[in-house]
Every structure is written in C-alpha cells, then in structure tokens.
Coordinates of C-alpha atoms and ligand atoms in Angstrom, one line a residue:
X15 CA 123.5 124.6 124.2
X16 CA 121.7 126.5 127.0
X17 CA 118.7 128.4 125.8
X18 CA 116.4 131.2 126.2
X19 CA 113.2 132.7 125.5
X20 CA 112.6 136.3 123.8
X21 CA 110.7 139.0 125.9
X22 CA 108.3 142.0 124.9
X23 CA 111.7 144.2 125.8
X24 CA 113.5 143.0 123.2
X25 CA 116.1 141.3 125.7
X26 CA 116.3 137.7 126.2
X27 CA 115.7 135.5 129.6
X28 CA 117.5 132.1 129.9
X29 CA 115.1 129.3 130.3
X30 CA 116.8 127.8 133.1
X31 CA 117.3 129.7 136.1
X32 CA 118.3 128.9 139.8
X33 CA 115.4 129.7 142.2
X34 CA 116.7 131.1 145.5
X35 CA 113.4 130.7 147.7
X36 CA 114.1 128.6 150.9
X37 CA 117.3 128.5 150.4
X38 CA 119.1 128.9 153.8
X39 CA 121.4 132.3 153.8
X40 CA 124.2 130.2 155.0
X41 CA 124.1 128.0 151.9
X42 CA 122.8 130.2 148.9
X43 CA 126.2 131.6 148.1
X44 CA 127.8 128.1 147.8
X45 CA 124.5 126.5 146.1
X46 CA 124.7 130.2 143.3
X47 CA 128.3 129.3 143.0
X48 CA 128.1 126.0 141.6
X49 CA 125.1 126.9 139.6
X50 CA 126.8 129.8 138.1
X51 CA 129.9 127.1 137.3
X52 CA 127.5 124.4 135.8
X53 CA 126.1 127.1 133.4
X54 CA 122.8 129.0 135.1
X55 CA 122.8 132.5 133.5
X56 CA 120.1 133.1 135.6
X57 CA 119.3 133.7 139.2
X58 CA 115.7 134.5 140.7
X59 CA 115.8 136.5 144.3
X60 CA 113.6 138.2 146.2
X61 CA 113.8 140.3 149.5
X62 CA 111.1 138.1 150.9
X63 CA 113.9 135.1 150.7
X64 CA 115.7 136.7 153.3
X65 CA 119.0 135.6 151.7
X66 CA 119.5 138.7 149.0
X67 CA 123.0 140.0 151.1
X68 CA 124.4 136.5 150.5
X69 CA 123.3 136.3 146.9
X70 CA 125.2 140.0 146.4
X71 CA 127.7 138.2 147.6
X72 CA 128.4 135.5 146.0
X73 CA 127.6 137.2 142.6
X74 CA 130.8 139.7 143.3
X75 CA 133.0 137.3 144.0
X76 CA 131.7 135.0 140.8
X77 CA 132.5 138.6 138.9
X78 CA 135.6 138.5 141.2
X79 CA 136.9 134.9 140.2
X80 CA 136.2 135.4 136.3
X81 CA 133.8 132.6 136.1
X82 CA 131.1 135.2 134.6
X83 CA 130.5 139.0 133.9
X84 CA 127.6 140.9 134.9
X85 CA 126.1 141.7 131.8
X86 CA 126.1 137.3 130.6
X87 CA 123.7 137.2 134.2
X88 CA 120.0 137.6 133.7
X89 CA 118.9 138.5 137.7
X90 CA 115.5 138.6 138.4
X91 CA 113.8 140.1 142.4
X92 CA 110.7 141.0 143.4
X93 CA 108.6 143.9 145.2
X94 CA 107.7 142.8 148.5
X95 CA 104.5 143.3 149.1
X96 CA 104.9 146.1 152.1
X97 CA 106.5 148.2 149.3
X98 CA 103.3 148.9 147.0
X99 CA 102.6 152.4 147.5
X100 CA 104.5 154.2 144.9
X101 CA 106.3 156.3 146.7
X102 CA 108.1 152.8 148.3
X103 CA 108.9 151.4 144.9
X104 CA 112.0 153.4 143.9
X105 CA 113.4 153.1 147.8
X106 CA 113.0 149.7 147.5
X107 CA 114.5 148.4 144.4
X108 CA 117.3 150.7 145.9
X109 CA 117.4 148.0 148.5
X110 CA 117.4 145.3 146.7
X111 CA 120.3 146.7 144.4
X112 CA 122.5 147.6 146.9
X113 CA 121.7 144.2 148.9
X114 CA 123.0 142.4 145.5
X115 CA 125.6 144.9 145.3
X116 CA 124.1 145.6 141.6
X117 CA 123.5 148.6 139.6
X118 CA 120.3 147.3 137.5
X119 CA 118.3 144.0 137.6
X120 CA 117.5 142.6 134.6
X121 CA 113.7 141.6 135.7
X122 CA 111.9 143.2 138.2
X123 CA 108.5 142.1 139.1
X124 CA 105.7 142.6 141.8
X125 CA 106.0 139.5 144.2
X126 CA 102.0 138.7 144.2
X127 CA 99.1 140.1 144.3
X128 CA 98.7 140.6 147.5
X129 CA 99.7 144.1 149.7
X130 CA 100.6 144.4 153.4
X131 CA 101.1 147.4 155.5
X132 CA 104.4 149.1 155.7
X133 CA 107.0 147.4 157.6
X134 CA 104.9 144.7 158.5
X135 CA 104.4 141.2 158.5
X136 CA 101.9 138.4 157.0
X137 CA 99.3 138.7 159.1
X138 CA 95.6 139.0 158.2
X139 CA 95.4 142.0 160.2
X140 CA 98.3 143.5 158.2
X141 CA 96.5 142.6 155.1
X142 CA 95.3 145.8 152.8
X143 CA 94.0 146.2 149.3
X144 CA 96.1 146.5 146.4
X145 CA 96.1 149.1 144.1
X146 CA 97.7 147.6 141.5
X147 CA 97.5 150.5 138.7
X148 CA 99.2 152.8 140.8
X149 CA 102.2 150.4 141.5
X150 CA 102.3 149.7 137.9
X151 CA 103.0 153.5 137.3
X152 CA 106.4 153.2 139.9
X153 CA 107.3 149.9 138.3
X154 CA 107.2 151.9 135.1
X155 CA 109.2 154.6 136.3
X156 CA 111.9 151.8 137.1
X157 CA 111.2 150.9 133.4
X158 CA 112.1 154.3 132.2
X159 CA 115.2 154.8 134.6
X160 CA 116.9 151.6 133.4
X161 CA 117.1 150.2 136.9
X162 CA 114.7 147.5 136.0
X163 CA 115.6 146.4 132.4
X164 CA 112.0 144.4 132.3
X165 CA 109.3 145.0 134.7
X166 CA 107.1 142.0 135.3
X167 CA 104.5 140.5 137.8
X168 CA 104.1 136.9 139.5
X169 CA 101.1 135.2 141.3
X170 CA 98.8 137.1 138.8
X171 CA 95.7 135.3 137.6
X172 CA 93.9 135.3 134.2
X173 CA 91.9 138.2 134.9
X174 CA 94.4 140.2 137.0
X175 CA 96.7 140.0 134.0
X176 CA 94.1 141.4 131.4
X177 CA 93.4 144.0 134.4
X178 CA 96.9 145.2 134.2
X179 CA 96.8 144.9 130.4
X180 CA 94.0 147.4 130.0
X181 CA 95.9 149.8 132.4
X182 CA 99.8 149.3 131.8
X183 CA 101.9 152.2 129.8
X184 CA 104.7 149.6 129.5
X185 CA 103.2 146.1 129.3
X186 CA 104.6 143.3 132.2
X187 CA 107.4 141.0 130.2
X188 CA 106.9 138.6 132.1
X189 CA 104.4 136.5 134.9
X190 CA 106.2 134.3 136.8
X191 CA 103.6 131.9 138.2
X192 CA 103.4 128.1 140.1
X193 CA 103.4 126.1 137.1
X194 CA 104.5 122.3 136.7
X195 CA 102.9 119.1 135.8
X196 CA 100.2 119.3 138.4
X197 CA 99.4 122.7 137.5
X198 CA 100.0 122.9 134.0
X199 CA 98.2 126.5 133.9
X200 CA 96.5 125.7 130.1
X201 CA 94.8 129.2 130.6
X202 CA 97.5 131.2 131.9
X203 CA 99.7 130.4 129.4
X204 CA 97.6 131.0 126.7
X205 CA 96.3 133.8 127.8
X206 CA 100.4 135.3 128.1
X207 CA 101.3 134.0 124.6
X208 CA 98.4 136.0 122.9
X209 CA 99.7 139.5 124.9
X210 CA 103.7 139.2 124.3
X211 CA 104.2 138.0 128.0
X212 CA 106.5 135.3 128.9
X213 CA 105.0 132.7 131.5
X214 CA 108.0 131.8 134.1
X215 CA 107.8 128.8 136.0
X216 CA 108.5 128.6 139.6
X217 CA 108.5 125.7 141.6
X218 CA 108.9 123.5 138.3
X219 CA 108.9 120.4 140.3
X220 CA 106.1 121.5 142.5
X221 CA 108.1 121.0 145.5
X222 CA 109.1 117.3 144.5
X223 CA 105.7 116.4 144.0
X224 CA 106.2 116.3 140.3
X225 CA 109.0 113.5 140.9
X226 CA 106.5 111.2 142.6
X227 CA 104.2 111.6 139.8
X228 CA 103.4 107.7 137.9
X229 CA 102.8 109.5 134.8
X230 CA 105.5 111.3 134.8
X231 CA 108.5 108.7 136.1
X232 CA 106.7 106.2 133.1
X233 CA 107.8 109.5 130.6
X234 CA 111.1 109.5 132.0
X235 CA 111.6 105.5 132.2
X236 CA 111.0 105.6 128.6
X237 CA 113.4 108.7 127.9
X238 CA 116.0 107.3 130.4
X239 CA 116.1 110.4 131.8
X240 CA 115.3 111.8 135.6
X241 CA 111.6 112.7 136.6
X242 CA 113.1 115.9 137.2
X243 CA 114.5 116.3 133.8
X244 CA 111.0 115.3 132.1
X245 CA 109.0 117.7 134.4
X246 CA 111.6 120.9 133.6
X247 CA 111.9 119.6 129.7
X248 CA 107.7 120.0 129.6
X249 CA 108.4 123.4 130.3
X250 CA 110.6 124.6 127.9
X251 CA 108.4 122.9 125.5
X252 CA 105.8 124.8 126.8
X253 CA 107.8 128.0 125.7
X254 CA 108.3 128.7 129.5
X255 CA 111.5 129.5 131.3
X256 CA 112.0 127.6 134.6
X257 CA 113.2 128.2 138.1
X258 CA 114.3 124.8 139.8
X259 CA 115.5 124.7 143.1
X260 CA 118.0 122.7 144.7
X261 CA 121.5 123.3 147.3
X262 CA 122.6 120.0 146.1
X263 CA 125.4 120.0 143.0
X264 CA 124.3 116.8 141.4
X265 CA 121.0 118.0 141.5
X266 CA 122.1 121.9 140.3
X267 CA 123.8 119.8 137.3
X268 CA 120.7 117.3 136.6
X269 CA 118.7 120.6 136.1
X270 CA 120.8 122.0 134.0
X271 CA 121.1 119.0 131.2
X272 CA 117.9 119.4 129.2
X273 CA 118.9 121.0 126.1
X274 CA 120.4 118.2 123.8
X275 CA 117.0 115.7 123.9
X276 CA 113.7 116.1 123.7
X277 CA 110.2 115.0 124.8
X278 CA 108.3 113.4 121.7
X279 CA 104.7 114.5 120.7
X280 CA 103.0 111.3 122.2
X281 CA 104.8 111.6 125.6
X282 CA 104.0 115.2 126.1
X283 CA 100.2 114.1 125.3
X284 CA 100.4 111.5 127.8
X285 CA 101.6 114.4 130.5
X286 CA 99.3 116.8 129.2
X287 CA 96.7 114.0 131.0
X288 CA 97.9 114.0 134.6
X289 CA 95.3 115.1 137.0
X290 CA 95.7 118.9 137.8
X291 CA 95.7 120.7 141.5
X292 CA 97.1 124.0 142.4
X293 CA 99.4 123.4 145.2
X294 CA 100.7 126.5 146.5
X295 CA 97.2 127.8 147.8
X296 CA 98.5 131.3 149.4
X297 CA 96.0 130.4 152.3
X298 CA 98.1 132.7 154.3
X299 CA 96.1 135.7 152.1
X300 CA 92.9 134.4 152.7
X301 CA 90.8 136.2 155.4
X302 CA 87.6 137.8 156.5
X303 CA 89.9 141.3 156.6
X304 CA 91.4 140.6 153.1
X305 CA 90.4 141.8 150.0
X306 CA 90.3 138.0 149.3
X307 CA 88.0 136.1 151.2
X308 CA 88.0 132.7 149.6
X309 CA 90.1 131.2 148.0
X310 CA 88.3 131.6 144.8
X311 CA 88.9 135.0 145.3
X312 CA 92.5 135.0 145.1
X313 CA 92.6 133.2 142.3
X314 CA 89.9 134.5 140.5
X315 CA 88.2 130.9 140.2
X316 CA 91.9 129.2 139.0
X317 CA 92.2 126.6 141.6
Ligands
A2P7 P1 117.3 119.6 147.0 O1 117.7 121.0 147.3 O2 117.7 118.7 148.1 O3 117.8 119.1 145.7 P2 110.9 123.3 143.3 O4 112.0 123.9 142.5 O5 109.7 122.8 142.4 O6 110.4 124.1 144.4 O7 111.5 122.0 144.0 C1 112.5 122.1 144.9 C2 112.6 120.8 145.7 O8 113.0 119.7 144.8 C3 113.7 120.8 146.7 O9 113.2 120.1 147.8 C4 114.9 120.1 146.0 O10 115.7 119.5 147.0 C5 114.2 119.1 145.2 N1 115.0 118.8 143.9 C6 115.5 119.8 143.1 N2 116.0 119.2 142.0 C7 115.9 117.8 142.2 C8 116.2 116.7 141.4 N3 116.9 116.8 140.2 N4 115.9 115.5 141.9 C9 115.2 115.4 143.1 N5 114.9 116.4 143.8 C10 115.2 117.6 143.4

C-alpha cells in the first residue's frame, strides 16, 4: 500500500511523487503517464522546468483515459522567482493553472530563496533581494482563495524557516529541500517536525550519486533490494515524502515498490554514518551583486 504523510492543512501528501525537473518536454507526458499507471498520486512541477504545458497535458488525457481523477492527484508547482512581488503572485499561479489545465494545485510553494527581476533571467545582474514577508502575504491570499490548497516553500534554510515562522499568518506545510543520504539535513528536519511542517525531498538520489554510495549498496546487498530503493526507503523512514526522478519505466516502477519492506534499526544507523556534502550548491545565486555573497550566505552556514 502506497502511503502518505499528514500536513499542517489537514490534507494528506503521498510520500512518493514523480519529480518533473529536467525532464525533456518531449518526454514528460509519456514518463507522467506511466508513473500515473504504476501508482504515483503525486506529481511535482514547476514553471522553471519548462515542461508544465506538457504535464497539463498529459494529466487531461490520464483524467481522459480513466486511469485517475483529479481530486486522487496530489500536484505540487512553484513560484518562479521573477514572480515575487505580490502583485505577480496571483497572475502567476494563474499561469501555472492554466498551463496544467487545472483549477487548484494542491501544493504551492516559493521555488527558493532567491528573487530575480521581472521577466528576466539567472544572471547575477538580474539578481535582487527578497522580501520574503511580503510574498508570504500573496501566497496567503492563494491560501484563502482555495487556488493553492497548501502553501509551502523549498530551498529554505534553518533560519529562513524560523524567519518565515515568526512572520507567517498561515504557516508553510511544507519545505521541500535537497535531501538524501549525502545530505541527510539532521537540522532541517528537526527543526520542521517541531513546527508542523513536512520536510519533502527532492533529488532523493542526489542525482545518482546516492546509488554509487559503498555504504549504501552494502544496506541494499543485505536487503536484496536496489540502492535506489534503500536511499528513497531512508526517507520515508525519516517521515519525509520523496520526489525521485527518472523517464525510464523500470526505473518509474523500482521507485515506486518501497512500501511492503523495511529498513531495520541497525542498517539505518549504519546510513545515518555516511559522510555528508550538500550537492546542489546554487552557486548560480552567489555574487558580489546578490544579497548572498558566499555561499555561507545562502545557506545560512548549512553547507
Ligand atoms: P533515469 O531517468 O535514466 O532513470 P534524483 O531524483 O535524485 O534527481 O535522481 C535522478 C537521476 O537518477 C536520473 O539521472 C535518473 O535517470 C536516475 N535514476 C532514477 N531512478 C533510478 C533507479 N531506480 N536506478 C538508477 N538510476 C535511477
């Protein structure tokens, strides 16, 4: 049996969703398909993918085909970071909606930290401080209109969580952060239990560098299981929903089949022991014209 995880809304998130980052536009309605099939409940997108017209896509004609119904589908997208100023946030969840060819999302979270210009790019000369309270308020306001069912953040530190925390009317559901063997995130997660917010993991396999991992393909000798299975087990032992990505079936269905086993106490010490590095940096943020100019900066020390 698939599961899930309860949020501060009330609602529940399924602990295994399909990640949609880097996935090609020509293939992310074929790879959501056969996810969909194989039993994902729950699709993360983002306008920053540059794939969310083929995702609305292939979601209509899974409602099309029968195989599910909108309201068994937990779908999660992001504020893109040129949209911060709240007076951008209703026009562009409006985007996002229509883009997905959806009346609500059922998560709805601001991408990162990190806030660009209007209609511009990445670039450090794009790059301008955030003002996270007052983005909060318009996520809020999403909140309140039922577009947004949850309201969440992702990329947000320690402190930038408890900085939200002191400010937010309606507290985030959810963070949905880097977090896999390598970077377990010990703090982070802590940290979200204690305030009701659910820690979602993206890039559970860190990219595949969790499946090279000695420690961890010992763990999954022992279970006879994959080194992918072990690495997205962890996290739902963790209490933290994951987000694998893959365009392969085989791989889709792999994912998928970690609910009937688990990882014993001993072996999830022995993984609690592998050496720890943050490996999605966000250099890109980085800059003498940022607000961050360090790394240390960006992630408040967590690196
Ligand atoms: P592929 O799409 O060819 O399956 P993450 O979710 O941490 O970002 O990791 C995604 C990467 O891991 C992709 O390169 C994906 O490639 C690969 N991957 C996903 N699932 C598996 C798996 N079960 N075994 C091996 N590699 C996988």
């Amino acid at each position: 049996m698939a599961g899930s995880f309860a949020l501060n809304t009330g609602a529940s998130i399924p602990s295994v969703g399909l990640g949609t980052w880097q996935i090609k536009p020509e293939v992310v309605g074929d790879t959501i398909y056969a996810a969909v099939k194989a039993g994902y409940r729950h699709i993360d997108c983002a306008p920053a993918y540059s794939n969310e017209t083929e995702v609305g896509l292939a979601l209509k004609k899974l409602f099309e085909d029968g195989v599910a119904k909108r309201e068994e589908l937990f779908i999660t997208s992001k504020l893109w970071s040129g949209n911060h100023a709240p007076e951008d946030v209703p026009e562009a969840i409006d985007t996002t909606l229509k883009d997905l060819q959806l009346d609500y999302l059922d998560l709805f979270l601001i991408h990162g930290p990190i806030r660009i210009r209007k209609g511009t790019t990445h670039i450090p000369e794009n790059l301008i401080p955030t003002d996270i309270p007052a983005t909060w308020g318009a996520m809020e306001k999403l909140y309140d209109s039922g577009k947004a069912r949850a309201i969440g953040v992702s990329n947000f530190t320690c402190k930038k969580m408890e900085d939200l925390l002191a400010v937010a009317r309606v507290p985030p559901a959810v963070n949905q952060v880097e977090c896999h063997l390598i970077w377990q995130q010990a703090k982070l997660r802590e940290l979200c239990q204690s305030r009701g917010v659910h820690l979602s993991a993206h890039s559970p396999l860190g990219e595949a560098s969790v499946l090279s991992n000695p420690v961890v393909i010992s763990v999954a000798e022992k279970l006879q299981k994959t080194p992918a299975q072990v690495a997205l087990r962890w996290s739902l032992q963790m209490g933290q929903s994951v987000l694998p990505k893959s365009t392969n079936e085989a791989r889709i269905k792999e994912n998928f089949d970690i609910f009937d086993w688990s990882i014993p106490k001993d072996l999830m010490a022995e993984l609690s022991g592998i050496k720890q590095e943050r490996l999605l940096k966000a250099e890109f943020a980085v800059h003498p014209l940022s607000i961050y100019k360090t790394l240390e900066d960006l992630w408040d020390g967590e690196i």
